[in-house]
XYZ file of C-alpha atoms in Angstrom:
260
model
C 0.000 0.000 0.000
C 1.154 3.512 -0.764
C 1.422 6.608 1.395
C -1.201 9.171 0.416
C -0.408 12.172 -1.737
C -2.494 15.322 -1.330
C -3.395 17.883 -3.983
C -5.415 20.950 -3.005
C -7.310 23.063 -5.525
C -8.828 26.500 -5.110
C -12.458 25.391 -5.233
C -14.667 22.421 -6.050
C -15.158 23.424 -9.684
C -11.423 23.537 -10.342
C -10.976 20.311 -8.407
C -13.527 18.569 -10.644
C -11.945 19.908 -13.824
C -8.431 18.931 -12.746
C -9.570 15.471 -11.630
C -11.292 14.972 -14.982
C -8.098 15.924 -16.820
C -6.094 13.503 -14.659
C -8.566 10.724 -15.328
C -8.549 11.251 -19.094
C -4.756 11.035 -19.087
C -4.801 7.894 -16.949
C -7.367 6.164 -19.161
C -5.540 7.056 -22.381
C -2.228 5.844 -20.949
C -3.760 2.552 -19.778
C -5.391 1.960 -23.147
C -2.095 2.627 -24.903
C -0.249 0.233 -22.607
C -2.771 -2.610 -22.276
C -5.456 -2.028 -24.890
C -8.174 -1.207 -22.407
C -8.736 0.574 -19.097
C -10.899 0.015 -16.033
C -12.276 2.624 -13.658
C -14.416 2.301 -10.540
C -16.886 5.180 -10.320
C -18.240 6.867 -7.225
C -21.490 8.716 -6.688
C -22.278 11.788 -4.642
C -21.767 15.409 -5.520
C -18.014 15.150 -6.059
C -18.158 11.968 -8.113
C -20.932 13.319 -10.314
C -19.169 16.684 -10.545
C -16.080 14.933 -11.894
C -18.154 13.074 -14.497
C -19.858 16.275 -15.608
C -16.471 17.995 -15.922
C -15.160 15.052 -17.908
C -18.113 15.304 -20.258
C -17.478 19.021 -20.776
C -13.754 18.582 -21.398
C -12.532 19.047 -24.983
C -10.092 16.212 -24.282
C -12.796 13.631 -23.655
C -12.574 12.464 -27.275
C -9.019 11.260 -26.609
C -10.575 8.331 -24.737
C -11.652 5.242 -26.666
C -14.861 4.789 -24.714
C -15.535 1.414 -26.304
C -12.426 0.018 -24.588
C -13.272 1.251 -21.080
C -14.671 -0.963 -18.323
C -16.722 0.876 -15.719
C -17.463 -0.541 -12.281
C -18.993 1.001 -9.152
C -17.682 1.257 -5.626
C -21.141 1.114 -4.124
C -24.788 1.433 -4.980
C -28.079 2.245 -3.318
C -30.165 -0.947 -3.377
C -33.141 0.582 -5.151
C -35.135 -0.293 -8.295
C -33.533 0.056 -11.722
C -33.725 3.639 -12.976
C -34.355 5.143 -9.534
C -33.107 8.722 -9.405
C -31.003 8.021 -6.299
C -29.040 5.151 -7.814
C -25.427 6.024 -8.578
C -25.622 4.473 -12.028
C -28.682 6.568 -12.894
C -26.876 9.754 -11.896
C -23.726 8.706 -13.752
C -25.712 8.133 -16.932
C -27.197 11.602 -16.659
C -23.835 13.228 -15.885
C -21.803 11.529 -18.624
C -22.417 7.947 -19.671
C -25.369 8.559 -21.974
C -23.284 11.098 -23.921
C -20.349 8.820 -24.809
C -20.093 5.656 -26.909
C -19.551 2.985 -24.293
C -19.757 -0.748 -24.901
C -22.844 -1.758 -22.860
C -21.165 -5.060 -21.971
C -18.385 -3.096 -20.254
C -20.708 -1.021 -18.039
C -20.898 -3.133 -14.897
C -23.707 -1.644 -12.830
C -24.428 -3.154 -9.448
C -27.721 -5.083 -9.212
C -30.965 -3.245 -8.527
C -33.531 -4.281 -5.941
C -35.893 -5.360 -8.729
C -33.193 -7.359 -10.522
C -32.738 -11.141 -10.764
C -31.900 -11.414 -7.049
C -35.013 -9.496 -6.057
C -34.773 -7.837 -2.677
C -31.978 -10.113 -1.418
C -29.089 -7.675 -1.037
C -26.651 -10.403 -0.017
C -27.396 -12.420 -3.166
C -27.025 -9.233 -5.218
C -23.620 -8.602 -3.625
C -22.551 -12.170 -4.381
C -23.626 -11.748 -8.009
C -21.493 -8.629 -8.363
C -18.546 -10.365 -6.726
C -18.923 -13.179 -9.260
C -18.944 -10.645 -12.121
C -15.746 -9.102 -10.780
C -14.141 -12.525 -10.455
C -14.982 -13.364 -14.076
C -13.251 -10.162 -15.186
C -10.096 -10.852 -13.168
C -7.059 -12.171 -14.989
C -4.302 -14.487 -13.694
C -1.915 -11.551 -13.417
C -4.333 -9.786 -11.072
C -3.603 -12.348 -8.330
C -7.048 -11.979 -6.821
C -10.798 -12.118 -7.225
C -11.144 -8.654 -8.746
C -9.485 -6.912 -11.703
C -6.550 -4.596 -11.081
C -8.532 -1.417 -11.637
C -6.553 1.434 -13.154
C -8.316 3.967 -10.924
C -10.855 3.570 -8.135
C -12.651 6.838 -7.403
C -14.067 7.362 -3.932
C -15.993 10.220 -2.413
C -15.290 10.889 1.268
C -18.294 11.430 3.522
C -18.411 13.858 6.457
C -18.208 10.803 8.759
C -15.117 9.484 6.853
C -17.083 6.778 5.013
C -16.032 5.699 1.522
C -18.189 3.641 -0.842
C -20.787 2.333 1.643
C -18.208 1.429 4.284
C -19.300 3.346 7.363
C -17.313 3.672 10.600
C -17.574 0.651 12.894
C -20.223 -1.145 10.799
C -19.600 -4.788 9.798
C -18.781 -4.029 6.152
C -15.630 -2.089 7.009
C -14.357 -5.074 8.994
C -14.673 -7.482 6.057
C -11.356 -9.053 5.061
C -12.388 -11.958 2.790
C -15.307 -10.965 0.574
C -14.894 -8.412 -2.222
C -18.508 -7.189 -2.204
C -21.009 -7.091 0.642
C -24.592 -6.151 1.277
C -24.945 -3.277 3.735
C -27.881 -2.864 6.088
C -28.495 -0.067 8.545
C -26.434 2.554 6.732
C -26.638 5.776 8.762
C -27.651 7.786 5.679
C -30.569 6.867 3.433
C -31.251 4.515 1.888
C -30.163 2.095 4.622
C -29.681 -0.905 2.299
C -26.747 -0.794 -0.122
C -24.116 -2.837 -1.933
C -20.446 -1.983 -1.495
C -16.974 -3.017 -2.455
C -14.905 -3.878 0.600
C -11.488 -2.534 1.515
C -9.723 -5.595 0.015
C -11.439 -4.898 -3.337
C -10.614 -1.192 -3.151
C -6.971 -1.991 -2.427
C -6.752 -4.105 -5.593
C -6.692 -0.889 -7.650
C -3.456 0.420 -9.076
C -4.525 3.900 -7.984
C -7.154 5.081 -5.495
C -8.312 8.685 -5.739
C -10.296 10.154 -2.848
C -12.401 13.228 -3.596
C -13.542 15.759 -1.007
C -14.754 19.329 -1.366
C -16.510 21.688 1.014
C -16.298 22.742 4.635
C -18.436 19.782 5.714
C -15.631 17.417 4.644
C -12.776 19.192 6.462
C -13.043 17.234 9.705
C -13.235 13.886 7.914
C -10.209 14.709 5.759
C -8.166 15.737 8.786
C -9.097 12.598 10.725
C -8.387 10.221 7.839
C -4.997 11.795 7.057
C -3.885 12.050 10.667
C -3.283 8.397 11.412
C -6.788 7.227 12.313
C -7.589 3.525 12.035
C -9.750 2.261 9.192
C -12.483 0.916 11.489
C -13.062 4.388 12.903
C -12.244 6.198 9.638
C -12.781 3.946 6.601
C -11.230 6.555 4.274
C -7.914 5.960 6.049
C -7.949 2.368 4.819
C -8.549 3.193 1.155
C -5.134 2.777 -0.474
C -3.972 1.997 -3.997
C -1.205 -0.471 -4.843
C 0.898 2.116 -6.659
C -0.698 5.433 -5.724
C -3.169 6.925 -3.248
C -4.248 10.426 -4.202
C -6.401 12.805 -2.179
C -7.965 15.490 -4.393
C -9.318 18.322 -2.257
C -10.491 21.879 -2.439
C -9.229 24.467 0.032
C -12.325 24.227 2.199
C -11.941 20.463 2.672
C -8.203 20.850 3.344
C -8.673 23.625 5.900
C -7.795 21.444 8.881
C -4.626 19.923 7.439
C -1.184 21.185 8.389
C 0.339 23.066 5.469
C 3.407 20.826 5.365
C 1.181 17.896 4.389
C 0.513 19.189 0.904
C 2.250 21.265 -1.772
C 1.004 24.688 -2.868
C -2.521 24.684 -4.223
C -3.199 24.480 -7.924
C -4.112 27.774 -9.604
């Protein structure tokens, strides 16, 4: 696991634009090196803001969208097409505007899908889909994602791994059903920390004053059970992308000068 790097931008709009530019470069480089790329998407205002910025970027056409695999870090266990589902919001923000291969868009199951309302069976089905996509060189039950994007909640949660809840303690399974989430809806599906740590790079996104305390806690040596964001690490790089408001509680020596 890698030590985190921190980049602080002036505001959330610039953070989204810069993150989109970084992601385009990463995808293009991966496609050049291996023929395809894989990214784990995140929901929430920062994840959707990044997707919208990516869609507005003139450089988006540098990506071969047909050779991109998209996965999700977590999902609200709601019916297909529900406005609160991360995949629904991602389609509105970007996915419907680019030429993706539908077979490479790996949405998490909905509550009206083949598994019905059984969130544990839905989680197992997604874990099986991940396992089928893994290659021998990945040395595990999930692909080696090029980038896993994660939003950081005010309580330090990432994906749907909330402090002290059973999902954040999982060490064997790659995907779990979550019940009793402290923010609605209470039932969700989430990648676990072992699945998140399979990524080559993990990028954590946080913007706004309401994220400042969580950012400070997670980057100040807290344990992952109390601060799940602290346990989200990439194999080759862990990158925290912040705006000044979210970074307000960090000591200045922790990060380089802010981007313009």
